[in-house]
PDB file of C-alpha atoms in Angstrom:
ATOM      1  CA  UNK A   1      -9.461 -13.556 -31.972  1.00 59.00           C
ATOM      2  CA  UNK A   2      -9.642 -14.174 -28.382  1.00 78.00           C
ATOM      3  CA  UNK A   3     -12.904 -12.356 -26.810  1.00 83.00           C
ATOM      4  CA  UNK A   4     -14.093 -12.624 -23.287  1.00 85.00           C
ATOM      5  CA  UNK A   5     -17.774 -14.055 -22.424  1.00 86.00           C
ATOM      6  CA  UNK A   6     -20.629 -10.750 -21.987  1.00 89.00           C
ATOM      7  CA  UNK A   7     -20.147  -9.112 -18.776  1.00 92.00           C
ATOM      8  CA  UNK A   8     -21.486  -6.516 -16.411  1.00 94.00           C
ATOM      9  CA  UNK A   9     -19.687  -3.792 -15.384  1.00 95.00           C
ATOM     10  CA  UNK A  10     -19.347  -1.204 -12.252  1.00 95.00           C
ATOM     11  CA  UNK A  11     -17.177   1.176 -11.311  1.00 97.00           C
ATOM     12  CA  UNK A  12     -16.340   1.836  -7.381  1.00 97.00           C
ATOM     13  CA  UNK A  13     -16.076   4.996  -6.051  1.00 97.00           C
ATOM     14  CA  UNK A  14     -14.534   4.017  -2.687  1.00 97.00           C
ATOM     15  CA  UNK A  15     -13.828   0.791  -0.377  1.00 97.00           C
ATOM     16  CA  UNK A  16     -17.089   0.944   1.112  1.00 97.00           C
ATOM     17  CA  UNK A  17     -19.312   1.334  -2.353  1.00 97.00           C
ATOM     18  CA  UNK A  18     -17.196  -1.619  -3.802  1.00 97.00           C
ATOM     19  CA  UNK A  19     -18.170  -3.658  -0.830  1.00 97.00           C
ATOM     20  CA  UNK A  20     -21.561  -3.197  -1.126  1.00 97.00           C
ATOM     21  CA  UNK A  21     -21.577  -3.846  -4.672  1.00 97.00           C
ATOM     22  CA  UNK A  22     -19.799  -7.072  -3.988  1.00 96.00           C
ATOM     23  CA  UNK A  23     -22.122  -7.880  -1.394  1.00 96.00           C
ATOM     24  CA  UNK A  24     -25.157  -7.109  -4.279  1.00 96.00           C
ATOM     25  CA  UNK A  25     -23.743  -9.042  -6.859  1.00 95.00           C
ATOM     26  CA  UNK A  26     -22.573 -12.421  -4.999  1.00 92.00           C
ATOM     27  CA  UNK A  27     -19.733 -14.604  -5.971  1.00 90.00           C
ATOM     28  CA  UNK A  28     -20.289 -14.288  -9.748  1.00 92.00           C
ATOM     29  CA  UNK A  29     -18.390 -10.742  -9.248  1.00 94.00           C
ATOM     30  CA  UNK A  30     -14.771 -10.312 -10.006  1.00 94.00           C
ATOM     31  CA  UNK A  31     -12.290  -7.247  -8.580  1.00 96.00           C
ATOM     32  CA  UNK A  32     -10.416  -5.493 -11.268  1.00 94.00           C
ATOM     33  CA  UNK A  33      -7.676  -3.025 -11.058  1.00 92.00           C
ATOM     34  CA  UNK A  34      -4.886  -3.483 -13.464  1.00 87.00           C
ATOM     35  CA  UNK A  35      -6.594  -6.415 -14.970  1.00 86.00           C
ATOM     36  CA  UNK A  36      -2.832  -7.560 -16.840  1.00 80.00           C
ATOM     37  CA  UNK A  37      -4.427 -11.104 -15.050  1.00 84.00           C
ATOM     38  CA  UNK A  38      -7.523 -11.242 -15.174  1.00 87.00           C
ATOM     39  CA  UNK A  39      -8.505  -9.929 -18.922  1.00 85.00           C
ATOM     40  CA  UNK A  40      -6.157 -12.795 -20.517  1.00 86.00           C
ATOM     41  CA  UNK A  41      -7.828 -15.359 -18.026  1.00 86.00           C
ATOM     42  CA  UNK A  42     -11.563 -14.171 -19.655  1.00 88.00           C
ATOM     43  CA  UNK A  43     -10.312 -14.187 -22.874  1.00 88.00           C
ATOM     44  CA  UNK A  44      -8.952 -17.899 -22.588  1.00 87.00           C
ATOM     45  CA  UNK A  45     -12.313 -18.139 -21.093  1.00 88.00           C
ATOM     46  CA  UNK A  46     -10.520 -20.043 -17.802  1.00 84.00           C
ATOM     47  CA  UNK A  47     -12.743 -17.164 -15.477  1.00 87.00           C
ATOM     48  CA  UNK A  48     -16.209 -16.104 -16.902  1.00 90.00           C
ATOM     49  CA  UNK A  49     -17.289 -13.501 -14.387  1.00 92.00           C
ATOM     50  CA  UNK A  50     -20.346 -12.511 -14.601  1.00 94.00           C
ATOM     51  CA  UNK A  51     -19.753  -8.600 -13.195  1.00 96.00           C
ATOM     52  CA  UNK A  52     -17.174  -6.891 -12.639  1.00 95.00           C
ATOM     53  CA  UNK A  53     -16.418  -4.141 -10.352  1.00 97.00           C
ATOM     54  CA  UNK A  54     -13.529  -1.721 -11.237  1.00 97.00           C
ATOM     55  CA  UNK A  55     -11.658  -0.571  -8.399  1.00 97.00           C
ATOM     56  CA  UNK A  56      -9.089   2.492 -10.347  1.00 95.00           C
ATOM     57  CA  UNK A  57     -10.590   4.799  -8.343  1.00 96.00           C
ATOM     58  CA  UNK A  58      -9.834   3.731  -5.187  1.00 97.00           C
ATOM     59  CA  UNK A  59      -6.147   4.950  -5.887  1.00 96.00           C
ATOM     60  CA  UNK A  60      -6.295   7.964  -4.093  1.00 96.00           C
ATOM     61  CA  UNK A  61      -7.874   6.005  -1.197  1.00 97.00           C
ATOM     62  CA  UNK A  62      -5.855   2.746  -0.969  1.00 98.00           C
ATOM     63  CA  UNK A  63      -2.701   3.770  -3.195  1.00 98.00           C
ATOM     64  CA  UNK A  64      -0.227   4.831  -0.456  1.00 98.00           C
ATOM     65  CA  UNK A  65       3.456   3.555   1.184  1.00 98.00           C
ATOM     66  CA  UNK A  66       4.090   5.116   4.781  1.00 98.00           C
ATOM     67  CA  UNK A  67       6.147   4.498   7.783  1.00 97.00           C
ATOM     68  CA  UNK A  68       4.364   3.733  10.989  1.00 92.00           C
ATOM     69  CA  UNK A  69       5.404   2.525  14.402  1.00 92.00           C
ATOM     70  CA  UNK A  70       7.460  -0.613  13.409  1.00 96.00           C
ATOM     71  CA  UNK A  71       5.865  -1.347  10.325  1.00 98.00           C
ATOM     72  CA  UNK A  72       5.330  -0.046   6.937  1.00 98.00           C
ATOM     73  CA  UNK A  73       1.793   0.037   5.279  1.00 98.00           C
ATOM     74  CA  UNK A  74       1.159  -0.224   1.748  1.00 98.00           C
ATOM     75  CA  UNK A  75      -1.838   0.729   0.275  1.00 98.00           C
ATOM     76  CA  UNK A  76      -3.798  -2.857  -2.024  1.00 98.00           C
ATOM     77  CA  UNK A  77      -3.514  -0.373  -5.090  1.00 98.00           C
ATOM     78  CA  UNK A  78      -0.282   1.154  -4.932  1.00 98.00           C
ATOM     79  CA  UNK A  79       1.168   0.641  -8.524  1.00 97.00           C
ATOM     80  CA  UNK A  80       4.270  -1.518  -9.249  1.00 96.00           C
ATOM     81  CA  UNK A  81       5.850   1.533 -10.980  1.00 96.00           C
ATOM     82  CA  UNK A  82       5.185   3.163  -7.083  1.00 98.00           C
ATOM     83  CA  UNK A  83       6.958   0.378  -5.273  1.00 98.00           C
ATOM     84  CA  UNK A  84      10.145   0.501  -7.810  1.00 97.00           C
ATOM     85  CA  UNK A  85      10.438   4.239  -7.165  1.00 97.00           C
ATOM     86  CA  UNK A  86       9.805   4.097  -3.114  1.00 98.00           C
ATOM     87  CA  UNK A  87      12.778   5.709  -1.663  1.00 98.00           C
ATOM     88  CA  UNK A  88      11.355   4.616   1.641  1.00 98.00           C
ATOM     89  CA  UNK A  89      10.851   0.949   0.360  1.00 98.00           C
ATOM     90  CA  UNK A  90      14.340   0.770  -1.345  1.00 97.00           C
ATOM     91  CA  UNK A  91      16.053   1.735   1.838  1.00 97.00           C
ATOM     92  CA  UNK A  92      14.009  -0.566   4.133  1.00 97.00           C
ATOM     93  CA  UNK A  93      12.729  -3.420   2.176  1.00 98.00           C
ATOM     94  CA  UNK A  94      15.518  -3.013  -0.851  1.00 98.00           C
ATOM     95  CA  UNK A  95      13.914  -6.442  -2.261  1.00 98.00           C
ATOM     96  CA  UNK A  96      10.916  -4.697  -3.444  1.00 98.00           C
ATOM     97  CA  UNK A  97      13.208  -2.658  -5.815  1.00 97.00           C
ATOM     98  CA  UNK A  98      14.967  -6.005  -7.101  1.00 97.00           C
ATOM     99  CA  UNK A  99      11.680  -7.360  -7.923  1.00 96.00           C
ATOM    100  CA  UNK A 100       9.796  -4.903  -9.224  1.00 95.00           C
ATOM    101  CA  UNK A 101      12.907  -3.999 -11.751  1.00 93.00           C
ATOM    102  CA  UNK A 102      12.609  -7.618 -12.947  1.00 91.00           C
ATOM    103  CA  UNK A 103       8.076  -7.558 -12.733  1.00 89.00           C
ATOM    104  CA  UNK A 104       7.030  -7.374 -16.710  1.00 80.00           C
ATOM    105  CA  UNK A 105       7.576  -4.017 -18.696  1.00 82.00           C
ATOM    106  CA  UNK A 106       6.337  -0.186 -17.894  1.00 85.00           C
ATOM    107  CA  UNK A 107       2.977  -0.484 -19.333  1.00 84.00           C
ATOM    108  CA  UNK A 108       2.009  -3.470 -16.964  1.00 85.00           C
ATOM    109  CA  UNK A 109       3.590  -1.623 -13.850  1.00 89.00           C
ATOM    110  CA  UNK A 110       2.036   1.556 -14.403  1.00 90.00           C
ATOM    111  CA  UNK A 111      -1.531  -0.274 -14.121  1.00 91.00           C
ATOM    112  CA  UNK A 112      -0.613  -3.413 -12.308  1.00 94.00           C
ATOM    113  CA  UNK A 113      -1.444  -3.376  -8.444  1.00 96.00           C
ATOM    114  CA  UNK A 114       0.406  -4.422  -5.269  1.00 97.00           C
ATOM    115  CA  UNK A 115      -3.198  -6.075  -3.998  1.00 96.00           C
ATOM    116  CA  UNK A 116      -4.003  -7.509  -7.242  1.00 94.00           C
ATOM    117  CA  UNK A 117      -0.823  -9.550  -7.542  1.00 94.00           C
ATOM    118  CA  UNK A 118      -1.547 -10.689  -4.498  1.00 96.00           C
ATOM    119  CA  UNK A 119      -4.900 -11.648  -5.019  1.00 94.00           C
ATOM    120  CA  UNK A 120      -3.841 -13.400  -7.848  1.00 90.00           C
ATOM    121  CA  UNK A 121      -1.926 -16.095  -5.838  1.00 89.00           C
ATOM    122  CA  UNK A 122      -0.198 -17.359  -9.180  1.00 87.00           C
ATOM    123  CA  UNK A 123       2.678 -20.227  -8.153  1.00 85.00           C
ATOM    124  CA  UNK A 124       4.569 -17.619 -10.247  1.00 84.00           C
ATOM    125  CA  UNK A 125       4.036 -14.463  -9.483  1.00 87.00           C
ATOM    126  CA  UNK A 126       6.904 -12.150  -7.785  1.00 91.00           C
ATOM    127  CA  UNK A 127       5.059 -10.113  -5.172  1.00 94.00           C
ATOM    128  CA  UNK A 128       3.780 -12.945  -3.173  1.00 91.00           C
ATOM    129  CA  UNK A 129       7.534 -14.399  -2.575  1.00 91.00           C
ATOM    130  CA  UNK A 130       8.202 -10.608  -1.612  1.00 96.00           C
ATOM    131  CA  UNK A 131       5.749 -10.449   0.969  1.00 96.00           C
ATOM    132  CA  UNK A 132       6.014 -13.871   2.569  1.00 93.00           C
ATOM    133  CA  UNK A 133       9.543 -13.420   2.702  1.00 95.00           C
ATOM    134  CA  UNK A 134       9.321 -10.363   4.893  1.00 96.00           C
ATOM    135  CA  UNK A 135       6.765 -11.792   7.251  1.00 95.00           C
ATOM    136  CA  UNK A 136       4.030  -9.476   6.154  1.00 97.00           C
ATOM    137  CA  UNK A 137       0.739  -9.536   6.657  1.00 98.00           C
ATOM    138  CA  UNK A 138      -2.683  -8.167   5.094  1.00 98.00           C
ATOM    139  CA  UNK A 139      -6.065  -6.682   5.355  1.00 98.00           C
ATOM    140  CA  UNK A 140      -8.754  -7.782   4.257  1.00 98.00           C
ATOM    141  CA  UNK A 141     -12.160  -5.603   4.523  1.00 98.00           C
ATOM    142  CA  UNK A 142     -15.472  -6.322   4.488  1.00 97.00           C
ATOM    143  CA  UNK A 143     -19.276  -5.342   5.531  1.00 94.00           C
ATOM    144  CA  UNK A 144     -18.349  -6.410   9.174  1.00 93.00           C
ATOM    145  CA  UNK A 145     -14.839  -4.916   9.679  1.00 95.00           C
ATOM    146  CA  UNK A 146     -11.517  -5.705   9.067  1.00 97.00           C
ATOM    147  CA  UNK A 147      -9.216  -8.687   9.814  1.00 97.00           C
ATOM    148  CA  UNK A 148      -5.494  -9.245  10.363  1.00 98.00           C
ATOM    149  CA  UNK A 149      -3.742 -12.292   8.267  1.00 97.00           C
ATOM    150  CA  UNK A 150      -0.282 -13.566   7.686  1.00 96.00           C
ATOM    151  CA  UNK A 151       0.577 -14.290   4.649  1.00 94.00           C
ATOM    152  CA  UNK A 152       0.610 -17.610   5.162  1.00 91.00           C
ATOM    153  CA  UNK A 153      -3.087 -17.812   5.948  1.00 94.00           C
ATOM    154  CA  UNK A 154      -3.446 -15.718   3.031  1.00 96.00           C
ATOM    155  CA  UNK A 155      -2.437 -17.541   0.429  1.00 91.00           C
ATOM    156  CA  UNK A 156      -4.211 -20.901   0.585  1.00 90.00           C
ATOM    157  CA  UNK A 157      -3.561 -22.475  -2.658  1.00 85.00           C
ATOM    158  CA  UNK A 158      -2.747 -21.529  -6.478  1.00 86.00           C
ATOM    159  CA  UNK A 159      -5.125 -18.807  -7.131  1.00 87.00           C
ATOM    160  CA  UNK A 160      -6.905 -18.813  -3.730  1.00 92.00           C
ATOM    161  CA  UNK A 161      -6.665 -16.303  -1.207  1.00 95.00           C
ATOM    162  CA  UNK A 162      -8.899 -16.106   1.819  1.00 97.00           C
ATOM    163  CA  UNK A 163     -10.285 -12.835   0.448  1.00 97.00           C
ATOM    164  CA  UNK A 164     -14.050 -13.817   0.304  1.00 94.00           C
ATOM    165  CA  UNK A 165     -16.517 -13.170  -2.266  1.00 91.00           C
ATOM    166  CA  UNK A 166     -17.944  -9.625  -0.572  1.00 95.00           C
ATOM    167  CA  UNK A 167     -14.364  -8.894   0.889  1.00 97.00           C
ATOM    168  CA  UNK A 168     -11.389  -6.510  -0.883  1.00 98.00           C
ATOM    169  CA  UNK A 169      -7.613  -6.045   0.402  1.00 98.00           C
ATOM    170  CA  UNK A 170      -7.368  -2.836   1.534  1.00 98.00           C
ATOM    171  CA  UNK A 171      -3.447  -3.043   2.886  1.00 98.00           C
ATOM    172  CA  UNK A 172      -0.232  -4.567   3.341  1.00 98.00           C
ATOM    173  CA  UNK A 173       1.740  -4.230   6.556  1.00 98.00           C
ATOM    174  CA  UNK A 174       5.328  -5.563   6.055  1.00 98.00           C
ATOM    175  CA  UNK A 175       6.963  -5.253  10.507  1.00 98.00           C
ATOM    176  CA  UNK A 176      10.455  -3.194  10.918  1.00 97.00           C
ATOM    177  CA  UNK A 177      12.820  -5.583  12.333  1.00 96.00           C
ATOM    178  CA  UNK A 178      16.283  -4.474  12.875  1.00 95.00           C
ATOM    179  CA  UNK A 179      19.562  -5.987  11.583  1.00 97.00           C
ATOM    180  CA  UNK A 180      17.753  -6.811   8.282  1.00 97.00           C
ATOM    181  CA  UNK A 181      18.307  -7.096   4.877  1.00 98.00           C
ATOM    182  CA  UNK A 182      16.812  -8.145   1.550  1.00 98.00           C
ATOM    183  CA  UNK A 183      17.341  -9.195  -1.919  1.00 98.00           C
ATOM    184  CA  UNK A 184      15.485 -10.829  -4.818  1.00 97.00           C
ATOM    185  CA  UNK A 185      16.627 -12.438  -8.085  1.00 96.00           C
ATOM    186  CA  UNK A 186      14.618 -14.005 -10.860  1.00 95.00           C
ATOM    187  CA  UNK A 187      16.237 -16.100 -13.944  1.00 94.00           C
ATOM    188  CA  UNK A 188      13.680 -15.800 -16.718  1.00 87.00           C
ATOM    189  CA  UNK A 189      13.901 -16.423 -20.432  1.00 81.00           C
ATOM    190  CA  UNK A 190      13.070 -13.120 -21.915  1.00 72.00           C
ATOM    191  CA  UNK A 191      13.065  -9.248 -20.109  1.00 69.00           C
ATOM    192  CA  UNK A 192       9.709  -9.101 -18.292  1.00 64.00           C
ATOM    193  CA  UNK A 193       8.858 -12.954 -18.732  1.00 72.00           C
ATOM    194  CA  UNK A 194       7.426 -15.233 -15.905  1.00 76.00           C
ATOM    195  CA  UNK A 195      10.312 -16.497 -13.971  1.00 88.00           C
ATOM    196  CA  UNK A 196      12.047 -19.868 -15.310  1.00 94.00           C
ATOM    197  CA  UNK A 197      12.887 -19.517 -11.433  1.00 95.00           C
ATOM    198  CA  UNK A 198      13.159 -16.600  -8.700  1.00 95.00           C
ATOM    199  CA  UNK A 199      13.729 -16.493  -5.345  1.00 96.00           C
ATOM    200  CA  UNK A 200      13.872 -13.815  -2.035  1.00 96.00           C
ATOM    201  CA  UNK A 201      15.432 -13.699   0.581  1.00 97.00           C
ATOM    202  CA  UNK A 202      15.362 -11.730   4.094  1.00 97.00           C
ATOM    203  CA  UNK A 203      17.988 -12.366   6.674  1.00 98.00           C
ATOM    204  CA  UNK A 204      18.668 -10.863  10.318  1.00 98.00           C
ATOM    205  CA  UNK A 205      21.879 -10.432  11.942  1.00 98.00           C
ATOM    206  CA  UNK A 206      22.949  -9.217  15.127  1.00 97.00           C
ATOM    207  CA  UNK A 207      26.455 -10.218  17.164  1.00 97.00           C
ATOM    208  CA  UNK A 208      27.933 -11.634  13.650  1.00 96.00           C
ATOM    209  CA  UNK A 209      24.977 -14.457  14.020  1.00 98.00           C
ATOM    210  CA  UNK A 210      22.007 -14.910  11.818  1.00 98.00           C
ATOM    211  CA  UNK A 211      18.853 -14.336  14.201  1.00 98.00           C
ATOM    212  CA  UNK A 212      16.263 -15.539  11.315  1.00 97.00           C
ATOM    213  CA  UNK A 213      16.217 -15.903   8.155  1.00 97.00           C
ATOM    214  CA  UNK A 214      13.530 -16.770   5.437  1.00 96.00           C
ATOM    215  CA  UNK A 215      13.317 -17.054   1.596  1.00 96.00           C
ATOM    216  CA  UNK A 216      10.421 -17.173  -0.647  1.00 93.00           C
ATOM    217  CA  UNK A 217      10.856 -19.036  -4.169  1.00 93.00           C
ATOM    218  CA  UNK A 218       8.785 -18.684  -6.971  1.00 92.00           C
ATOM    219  CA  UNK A 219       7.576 -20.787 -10.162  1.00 92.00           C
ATOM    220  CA  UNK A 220       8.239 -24.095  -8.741  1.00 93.00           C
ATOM    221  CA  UNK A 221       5.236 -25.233  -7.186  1.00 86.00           C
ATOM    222  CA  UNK A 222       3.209 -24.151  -4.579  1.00 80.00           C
ATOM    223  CA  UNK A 223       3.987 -24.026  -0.645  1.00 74.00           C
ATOM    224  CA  UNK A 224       7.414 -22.684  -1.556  1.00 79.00           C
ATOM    225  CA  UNK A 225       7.468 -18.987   0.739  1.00 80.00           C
ATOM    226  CA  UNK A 226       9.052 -19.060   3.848  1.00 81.00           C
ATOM    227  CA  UNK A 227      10.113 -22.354   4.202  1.00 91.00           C
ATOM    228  CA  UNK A 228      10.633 -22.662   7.613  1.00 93.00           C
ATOM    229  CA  UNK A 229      13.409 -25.284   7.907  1.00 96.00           C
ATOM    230  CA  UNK A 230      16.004 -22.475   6.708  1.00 96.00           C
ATOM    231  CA  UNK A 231      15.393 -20.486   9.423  1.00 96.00           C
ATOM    232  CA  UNK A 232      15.522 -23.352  11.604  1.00 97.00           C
ATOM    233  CA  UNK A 233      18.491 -24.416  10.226  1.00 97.00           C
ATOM    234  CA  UNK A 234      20.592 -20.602   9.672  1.00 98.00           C
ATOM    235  CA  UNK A 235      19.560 -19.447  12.791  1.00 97.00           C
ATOM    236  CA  UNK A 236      22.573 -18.858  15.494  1.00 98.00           C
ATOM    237  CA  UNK A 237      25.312 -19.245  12.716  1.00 98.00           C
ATOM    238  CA  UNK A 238      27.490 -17.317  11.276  1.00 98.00           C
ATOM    239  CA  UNK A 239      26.335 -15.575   7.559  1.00 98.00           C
ATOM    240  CA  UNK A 240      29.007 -17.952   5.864  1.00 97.00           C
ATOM    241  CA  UNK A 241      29.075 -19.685   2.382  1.00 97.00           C
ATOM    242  CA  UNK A 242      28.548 -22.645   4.135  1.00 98.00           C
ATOM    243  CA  UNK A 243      25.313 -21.166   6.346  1.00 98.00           C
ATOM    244  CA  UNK A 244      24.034 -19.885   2.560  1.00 98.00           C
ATOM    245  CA  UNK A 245      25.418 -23.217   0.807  1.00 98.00           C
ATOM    246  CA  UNK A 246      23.087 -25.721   3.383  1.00 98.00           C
ATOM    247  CA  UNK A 247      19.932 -22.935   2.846  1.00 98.00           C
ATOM    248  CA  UNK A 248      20.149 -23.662  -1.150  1.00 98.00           C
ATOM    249  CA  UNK A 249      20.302 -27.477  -0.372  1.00 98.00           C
ATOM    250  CA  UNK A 250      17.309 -26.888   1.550  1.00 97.00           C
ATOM    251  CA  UNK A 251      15.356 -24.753  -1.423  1.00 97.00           C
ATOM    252  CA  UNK A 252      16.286 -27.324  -3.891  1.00 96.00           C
ATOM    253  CA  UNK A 253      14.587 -30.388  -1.580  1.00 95.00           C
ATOM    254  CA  UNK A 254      11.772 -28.014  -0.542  1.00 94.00           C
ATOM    255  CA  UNK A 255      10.346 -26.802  -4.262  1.00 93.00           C
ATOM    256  CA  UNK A 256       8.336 -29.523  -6.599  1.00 92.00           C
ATOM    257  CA  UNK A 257       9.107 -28.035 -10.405  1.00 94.00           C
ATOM    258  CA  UNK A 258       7.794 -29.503 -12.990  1.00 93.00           C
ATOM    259  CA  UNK A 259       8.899 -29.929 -16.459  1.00 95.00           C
ATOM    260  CA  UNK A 260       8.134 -27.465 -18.561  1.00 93.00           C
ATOM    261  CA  UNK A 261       9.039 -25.486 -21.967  1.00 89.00           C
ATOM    262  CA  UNK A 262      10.940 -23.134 -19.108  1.00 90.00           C
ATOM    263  CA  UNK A 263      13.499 -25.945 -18.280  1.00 93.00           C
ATOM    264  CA  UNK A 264      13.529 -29.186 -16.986  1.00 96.00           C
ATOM    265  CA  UNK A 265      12.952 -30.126 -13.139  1.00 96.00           C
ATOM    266  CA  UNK A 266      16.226 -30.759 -12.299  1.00 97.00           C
ATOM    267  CA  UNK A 267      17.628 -27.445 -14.090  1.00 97.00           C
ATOM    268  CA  UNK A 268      14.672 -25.537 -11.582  1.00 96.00           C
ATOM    269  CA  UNK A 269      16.271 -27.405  -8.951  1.00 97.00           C
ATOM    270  CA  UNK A 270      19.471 -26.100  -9.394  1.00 97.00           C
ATOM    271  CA  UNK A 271      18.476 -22.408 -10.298  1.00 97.00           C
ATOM    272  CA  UNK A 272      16.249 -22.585  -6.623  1.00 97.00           C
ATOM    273  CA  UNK A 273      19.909 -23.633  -4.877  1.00 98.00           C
ATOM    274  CA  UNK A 274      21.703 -21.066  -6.542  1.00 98.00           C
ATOM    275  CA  UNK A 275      19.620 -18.027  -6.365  1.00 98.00           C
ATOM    276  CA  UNK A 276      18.744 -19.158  -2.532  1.00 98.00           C
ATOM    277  CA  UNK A 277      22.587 -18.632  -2.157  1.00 98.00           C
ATOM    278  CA  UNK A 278      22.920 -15.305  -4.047  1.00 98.00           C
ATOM    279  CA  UNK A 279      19.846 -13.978  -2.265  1.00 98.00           C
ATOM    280  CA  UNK A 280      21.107 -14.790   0.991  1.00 98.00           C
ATOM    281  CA  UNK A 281      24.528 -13.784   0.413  1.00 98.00           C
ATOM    282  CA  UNK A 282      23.339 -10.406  -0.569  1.00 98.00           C
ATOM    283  CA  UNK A 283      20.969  -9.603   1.989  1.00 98.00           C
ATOM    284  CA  UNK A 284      23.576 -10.169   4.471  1.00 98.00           C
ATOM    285  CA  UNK A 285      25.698  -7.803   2.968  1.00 97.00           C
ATOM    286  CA  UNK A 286      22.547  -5.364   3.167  1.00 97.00           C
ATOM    287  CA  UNK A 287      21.532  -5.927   6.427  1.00 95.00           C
ATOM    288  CA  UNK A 288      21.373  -2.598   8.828  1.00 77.00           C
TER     289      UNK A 288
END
C-alpha cells in the first residue's frame, strides 16, 4: 500500500492566515485544496512536504466567477464542477464548458480547484491550455501585496509556477475581447483520463477577417500554449479551411510528443493538427 511520508498539518482560515503560515513554515510547506495532485505525488513519494496548509476554507473567500469592466475574475478556488455550470462562463468563454465536461469524473471536480490546476503546471493538464489560450492572467498574493502575471510568465516550466514559497493565487482574470469565440477538445483513452492529446482554441473576427487567434495544446510537451506563430500567421485572413488547415500544420511542428503507452509521436502529431483544426473551426462559428 502506497502511504505518504509523516507530515504536519494546518488549516487556513483566510488568504492572509495562510500567508503567514507559509511565511512560518518556509519552503518545506505545500498548498492543498483538492489535493486529486498532490496526495498521489506523496504517496509515490515524488513530493515529501514537510507541512501542509489546507486552504478549503478559503472557498467562501476566493471561490467566485464575476463580470467586471472588460474582464472576468475567477476566484483560485472556484471548483471545476463551478466552472462547468457557469452560465456566465459558458456564454463568454464557452471553452471552459468543453473542458471541464472532458476534466476527470464528479468526485474530482467537486473538490478539484481552478488555482490548484494551475499551480500544478502539469504538461498535461486542461486548465492551463484554457487560460493561456484566452490571454489570461493571474494573481498572485503575498506578505507585500499583490502582483499582475500573464500566463506566460506564470507558467515557467513542468510543475513550476512563479508562485513563491510564502505566496498563494488568489485570482484569475481572463480580458473581454469582442468578436470572440472558443472551443476545446481532448482525445483521451478512457472517460476522465489524461489527454492522449487536447487542444484550445480562441479566435477573433471582425469584417469576415481573423484579428488574432491563439491555441493552447496539451500533453505534448511543454511550451505548447499560445504559440504565437498562428496568430502571426491567421491574422488578416479569412476563417477558411485553409486559414485552420496551415494553423494545424503549425501545432503539429510546434509540439515535441514523446512516445508513450498513449500513442506514438507521430500519432500525437497528427491528433495536435487535427484538433487545432476542429478547435479553430468551431470557435469561429462561436465567435460574437
Amino acid at each position: 500500500m502506497q502511504v505518504p511520508a509523516p507530515v504536519e498539518y494546518e488549516r487556513a482560515t483566510s488568504v492572509q492566515h495562510a500567508i503567514g503560515l507559509l511565511e512560518r513554515l518556509g519552503e518545506e510547506a505545500r498548498v492543498i485544496a483538492g489535493g486529486h495532485s498532490l496526495l498521489p505525488m506523496m504517496k509515490l513519494r515524488l513530493a515529501n512536504p514537510e507541512y501542509l496548509v489546507d486552504i478549503n476554507d478559503l472557498h467562501a473567500e476566493l471561490g467566485y466567477i464575476r463580470r467586471g469592466r472588460g474582464e472576468v475574475r475567477i476566484g483560485a478556488m472556484t471548483r471545476h464542477r463551478e466552472l462547468l455550470e457557469s452560465e456566465l462562463l459558458r456564454e463568454l468563454f464557452p471553452i471552459f464548458h468543453d473542458a471541464e465536461s472532458v476534466i476527470a469524473d464528479p468526485p474530482v471536480r467537486n473538490r478539484g480547484t481552478l488555482g490548484g490546476s494551475l499551480c500544478q503546471a502539469d504538461p498535461s493538464e486542461d486548465l492551463s491550455s484554457v487560460c493561456t489560450t484566452l490571454g489570461a492572467s493571474c494573481v498572485i498574493r503575498g506578505a507585500a501585496g499583490e502582483r499582475v502575471v500573464s500566463m506566460e510568465e506564470f507558467h515557467r516550466g513542468p510543475y513550476q509556477t512563479a508562485v513563491g514559497p510564502a505566496e498563494l493565487l488568489t485570482e484569475v482574470r481572463v480580458p473581454l475581447r469582442p468578436g470572440g469565440g472558443s472551443a476545446y477538445a481532448k482525445v483521451d483513452r478512457r472517460a476522465g483520463d489524461w489527454a492522449v492529446v487536447a487542444a484550445g482554441a480562441a479566435i477573433w473576427i471582425r469584417d469576415g477577417l481573423i484579428t488574432d487567434a491563439r491555441v493552447g495544446l496539451a500533453a505534448v510537451g511543454p511550451n505548447t500554449t499560445g504559440i504565437p506563430e498562428i496568430s502571426a500567421t491567421l491574422t488578416g485572413r479569412p476563417p477558411d479551411e485553409a486559414a485552420f488547415t496551415a494553423a494545424g500544420e503549425i501545432a503539429a511542428r510546434s509540439c515535441h510528443p514523446v512516445t508513450d503507452g498513449r500513442g506514438s509521436a507521430d500519432y500525437k502529431r497528427h491528433l495536435a493538427a487535427e484538433l487545432t483544426r476542429r478547435t479553430l473551426r468551431v470557435a469561429a462559428e462561436r465567435a460574437i
